[in-house]
mmCIF file of C-alpha atoms in Angstrom:
data_model
loop_
_atom_site.group_PDB
_atom_site.id
_atom_site.type_symbol
_atom_site.label_atom_id
_atom_site.label_comp_id
_atom_site.label_asym_id
_atom_site.label_seq_id
_atom_site.Cartn_x
_atom_site.Cartn_y
_atom_site.Cartn_z
ATOM 1 C CA MET A 1 -14.483 172.769 -46.512
ATOM 2 C CA ILE A 2 -12.374 175.850 -47.211
ATOM 3 C CA LYS A 3 -15.143 178.253 -46.131
ATOM 4 C CA ARG A 4 -15.504 176.386 -42.827
ATOM 5 C CA ALA A 5 -11.743 176.210 -42.377
ATOM 6 C CA LEU A 6 -11.416 179.953 -42.909
ATOM 7 C CA TRP A 7 -13.835 181.163 -40.246
ATOM 8 C CA GLN A 8 -13.134 178.306 -37.849
ATOM 9 C CA GLY A 9 -9.393 178.826 -38.241
ATOM 10 C CA LEU A 10 -9.606 182.531 -37.536
ATOM 11 C CA VAL A 11 -11.591 181.751 -34.380
ATOM 12 C CA ALA A 12 -9.246 178.933 -33.314
ATOM 13 C CA GLY A 13 -6.120 180.975 -34.016
ATOM 14 C CA ALA A 14 -7.441 184.005 -32.145
ATOM 15 C CA ALA A 15 -8.341 181.782 -29.179
ATOM 16 C CA GLY A 16 -4.867 180.237 -29.269
ATOM 17 C CA GLY A 17 -3.348 183.718 -29.378
ATOM 18 C CA VAL A 18 -5.312 184.749 -26.291
ATOM 19 C CA VAL A 19 -4.276 181.598 -24.393
ATOM 20 C CA MET A 20 -0.633 182.110 -25.405
ATOM 21 C CA THR A 21 -0.729 185.758 -24.334
ATOM 22 C CA LEU A 22 -2.243 184.917 -20.948
ATOM 23 C CA GLY A 23 0.486 182.311 -20.458
ATOM 24 C CA GLU A 24 3.147 184.825 -21.453
ATOM 25 C CA LYS A 25 1.812 187.378 -18.983
ATOM 26 C CA MET A 26 1.817 184.794 -16.177
ATOM 27 C CA GLU A 27 5.364 183.734 -17.075
ATOM 28 C CA GLN A 28 6.521 187.369 -17.191
ATOM 29 C CA ALA A 29 5.004 188.032 -13.761
ATOM 30 C CA LEU A 30 7.015 185.094 -12.374
ATOM 31 C CA THR A 31 10.288 185.669 -14.219
ATOM 32 C CA GLY A 32 10.345 189.438 -14.630
ATOM 33 C CA ARG A 33 10.974 189.038 -18.360
ATOM 34 C CA PRO A 34 10.002 192.245 -20.206
ATOM 35 C CA ASP A 35 7.561 192.461 -23.102
ATOM 36 C CA SER A 36 8.950 191.592 -26.509
ATOM 37 C CA HIS A 37 8.719 194.175 -29.252
ATOM 38 C CA VAL A 38 9.806 191.774 -31.975
ATOM 39 C CA PRO A 39 6.261 191.397 -33.383
ATOM 40 C CA ALA A 40 5.903 195.165 -33.843
ATOM 41 C CA ARG A 41 9.335 195.555 -35.367
ATOM 42 C CA THR A 42 8.661 192.684 -37.770
ATOM 43 C CA LEU A 43 5.351 194.195 -38.879
ATOM 44 C CA GLN A 44 6.966 197.617 -39.298
ATOM 45 C CA ARG A 45 9.624 196.156 -41.569
ATOM 46 C CA LEU A 46 7.160 194.020 -43.544
ATOM 47 C CA THR A 47 4.855 196.954 -44.216
ATOM 48 C CA GLY A 48 7.385 199.783 -44.480
ATOM 49 C CA MET A 49 5.973 201.507 -41.389
ATOM 50 C CA PRO A 50 8.383 203.874 -39.642
ATOM 51 C CA GLU A 51 10.496 202.363 -36.881
ATOM 52 C CA ARG A 52 11.648 203.951 -33.669
ATOM 53 C CA PRO A 53 14.078 202.877 -30.966
ATOM 54 C CA GLY A 54 12.974 201.290 -27.696
ATOM 55 C CA ARG A 55 9.419 200.302 -26.889
ATOM 56 C CA GLN A 56 7.108 199.927 -29.845
ATOM 57 C CA PRO A 57 3.461 200.975 -30.034
ATOM 58 C CA LEU A 58 1.264 198.378 -28.337
ATOM 59 C CA PRO A 59 -1.380 198.376 -31.124
ATOM 60 C CA VAL A 60 1.316 197.517 -33.695
ATOM 61 C CA ASN A 61 2.700 194.775 -31.452
ATOM 62 C CA TRP A 62 -0.744 193.294 -30.911
ATOM 63 C CA ALA A 63 -1.690 193.582 -34.587
ATOM 64 C CA MET A 64 1.222 191.341 -35.523
ATOM 65 C CA HIS A 65 0.927 189.070 -32.477
ATOM 66 C CA PHE A 66 -2.795 188.378 -32.816
ATOM 67 C CA GLY A 67 -2.874 188.751 -36.609
ATOM 68 C CA GLN A 68 -0.312 185.991 -37.031
ATOM 69 C CA ALA A 69 -2.128 183.846 -34.478
ATOM 70 C CA ALA A 70 -5.466 184.187 -36.276
ATOM 71 C CA VAL A 71 -4.136 183.730 -39.805
ATOM 72 C CA LEU A 72 -2.060 180.663 -38.918
ATOM 73 C CA GLY A 73 -5.113 179.226 -37.199
ATOM 74 C CA VAL A 74 -6.620 178.814 -40.670
ATOM 75 C CA LEU A 75 -3.919 176.293 -41.530
ATOM 76 C CA ARG A 76 -4.593 174.350 -38.321
ATOM 77 C CA SER A 77 -8.279 174.377 -39.193
ATOM 78 C CA VAL A 78 -7.528 172.984 -42.667
ATOM 79 C CA MET A 79 -5.588 170.227 -40.925
ATOM 80 C CA ALA A 80 -8.567 169.475 -38.662
ATOM 81 C CA GLN A 81 -11.073 169.612 -41.535
ATOM 82 C CA SER A 82 -8.908 167.123 -43.432
ATOM 83 C CA GLY A 83 -8.894 164.721 -40.491
ATOM 84 C CA LEU A 84 -5.508 165.648 -38.976
ATOM 85 C CA ARG A 85 -6.585 166.134 -35.383
ATOM 86 C CA GLY A 86 -5.404 165.629 -31.846
ATOM 87 C CA PRO A 87 -2.093 166.117 -30.045
ATOM 88 C CA ALA A 88 0.057 164.764 -32.893
ATOM 89 C CA ALA A 89 -1.467 167.254 -35.337
ATOM 90 C CA SER A 90 -0.997 170.069 -32.814
ATOM 91 C CA ALA A 91 2.671 169.090 -32.376
ATOM 92 C CA GLN A 92 3.119 169.239 -36.167
ATOM 93 C CA PHE A 93 1.436 172.636 -36.144
ATOM 94 C CA ALA A 94 3.758 173.920 -33.399
ATOM 95 C CA VAL A 95 6.642 173.463 -35.828
ATOM 96 C CA VAL A 96 4.748 175.473 -38.450
ATOM 97 C CA ARG A 97 4.112 178.289 -35.945
ATOM 98 C CA LEU A 98 7.770 178.442 -34.968
ATOM 99 C CA THR A 99 8.882 178.294 -38.599
ATOM 100 C CA ASN A 100 6.561 181.132 -39.586
ATOM 101 C CA ASP A 101 7.974 183.354 -36.839
ATOM 102 C CA GLN A 102 11.540 182.575 -37.763
ATOM 103 C CA ILE A 103 11.066 183.170 -41.474
ATOM 104 C CA LEU A 104 9.487 186.582 -40.916
ATOM 105 C CA GLU A 105 11.843 187.692 -38.136
ATOM 106 C CA ASN A 106 15.017 186.528 -39.894
ATOM 107 C CA ALA A 107 13.989 187.749 -43.357
ATOM 108 C CA THR A 108 13.401 191.242 -41.975
ATOM 109 C CA GLY A 109 16.585 191.272 -39.886
ATOM 110 C CA VAL A 110 14.588 191.712 -36.681
ATOM 111 C CA GLY A 111 15.514 188.276 -35.342
ATOM 112 C CA ALA A 112 18.394 185.843 -35.397
ATOM 113 C CA PRO A 113 18.329 182.064 -35.900
ATOM 114 C CA PRO A 114 17.230 180.218 -32.732
ATOM 115 C CA PRO A 115 20.527 178.300 -32.339
ATOM 116 C CA THR A 116 22.169 181.672 -31.626
ATOM 117 C CA TRP A 117 19.725 182.576 -28.820
ATOM 118 C CA PRO A 118 20.395 182.181 -25.117
ATOM 119 C CA ARG A 119 18.967 178.778 -24.129
ATOM 120 C CA LYS A 120 16.560 180.268 -21.591
ATOM 121 C CA GLU A 121 15.004 182.582 -24.210
ATOM 122 C CA LEU A 122 14.707 179.694 -26.646
ATOM 123 C CA ALA A 123 12.986 177.489 -24.053
ATOM 124 C CA VAL A 124 10.495 180.249 -23.193
ATOM 125 C CA ASP A 125 9.687 180.842 -26.868
ATOM 126 C CA LEU A 126 9.229 177.128 -27.555
ATOM 127 C CA LEU A 127 6.935 176.809 -24.544
ATOM 128 C CA HIS A 128 4.708 179.716 -25.545
ATOM 129 C CA LYS A 129 4.456 178.619 -29.188
ATOM 130 C CA ALA A 130 3.547 175.086 -28.054
ATOM 131 C CA VAL A 131 0.817 176.506 -25.816
ATOM 132 C CA TYR A 132 -0.507 178.451 -28.809
ATOM 133 C CA ALA A 133 -0.378 175.395 -31.087
ATOM 134 C CA PHE A 134 -2.182 173.075 -28.673
ATOM 135 C CA ALA A 135 -4.822 175.654 -27.692
ATOM 136 C CA THR A 136 -5.453 176.495 -31.346
ATOM 137 C CA GLY A 137 -5.586 172.791 -32.152
ATOM 138 C CA ALA A 138 -8.117 172.048 -29.415
ATOM 139 C CA VAL A 139 -10.477 174.715 -30.738
ATOM 140 C CA ALA A 140 -9.925 173.817 -34.405
ATOM 141 C CA ASP A 141 -10.462 170.123 -33.687
ATOM 142 C CA ALA A 142 -13.660 170.760 -31.711
ATOM 143 C CA LEU A 143 -15.101 172.972 -34.442
ATOM 144 C CA ALA A 144 -14.126 170.562 -37.231
ATOM 145 C CA ALA A 145 -15.573 167.563 -35.355
ATOM 146 C CA ARG A 146 -19.026 169.082 -35.765
ATOM 147 C CA GLY A 147 -18.711 168.320 -39.500
ATOM 148 C CA GLY A 148 -17.725 164.675 -39.074
ATOM 149 C CA PRO A 149 -14.459 162.812 -39.327
ATOM 150 C CA GLY A 150 -12.972 164.471 -42.409
ATOM 151 C CA PRO A 151 -11.706 162.735 -45.554
ATOM 152 C CA GLY A 152 -8.455 161.449 -44.027
ATOM 153 C CA ARG A 153 -10.281 159.790 -41.143
ATOM 154 C CA ARG A 154 -12.887 158.328 -43.490
ATOM 155 C CA HIS A 155 -10.082 156.875 -45.587
ATOM 156 C CA ALA A 156 -8.389 155.387 -42.491
ATOM 157 C CA ALA A 157 -11.697 153.800 -41.452
ATOM 158 C CA LEU A 158 -11.838 151.730 -44.663
ATOM 159 C CA ARG A 159 -9.338 149.282 -43.135
ATOM 160 C CA PRO A 160 -8.393 150.166 -39.552
ATOM 161 C CA GLY A 161 -4.764 149.839 -38.540
ATOM 162 C CA ARG A 162 -1.699 150.475 -40.636
ATOM 163 C CA ARG A 163 -2.314 148.703 -43.918
ATOM 164 C CA ALA A 164 -0.798 148.863 -47.359
ATOM 165 C CA GLY A 165 -2.848 148.705 -50.506
ATOM 166 C CA VAL A 166 -5.853 150.725 -49.383
ATOM 167 C CA GLY A 167 -6.789 152.898 -52.326
ATOM 168 C CA PRO A 168 -8.192 156.409 -52.010
ATOM 169 C CA LEU A 169 -11.792 157.111 -51.113
ATOM 170 C CA PRO A 170 -14.098 157.535 -54.067
ATOM 171 C CA ARG A 171 -14.351 161.241 -54.800
ATOM 172 C CA SER A 172 -18.054 161.206 -53.949
ATOM 173 C CA ASP A 173 -17.285 159.915 -50.421
ATOM 174 C CA ALA A 174 -14.340 162.166 -49.584
ATOM 175 C CA TYR A 175 -16.421 164.864 -47.891
ATOM 176 C CA GLY A 176 -19.289 162.730 -46.636
ATOM 177 C CA ARG A 177 -22.778 162.530 -47.917
#
């Protein structure tokens, strides 16, 4: 499962990153909002790369932007492989994506906690991260579905509906036959 989750997650996360970026570019064309250089600055601080004022190098910005998208996609793929699929799983994953950004940006001093942001900036960030999470989830779910329902879904199928007292799947059945 982990081998599948790794490659499928990198694919799903990269696809989600592309969809998010296209959405950002469309939003920027409509609103006039400039490019963010927070990803580059965060990567520079995490790696000890030199920093400079103003605009940051595009390759550094993209390395962090798409690198984070791809790597976090692995977690969404693990969710899908386990049987956590669909819009509810993607909504859970959106929180993870936002949390990851905030930990890295705040720990490096590049960002500030979201409650201190202007509301418009916060809304735009939430929108774009949700687009990423749902696009990544759609790809991860589709790829994982090729391998069957996953252990969580197999367990739920033992007694459909919310029921107490349903023990775990036998180990031999957890990943299918």
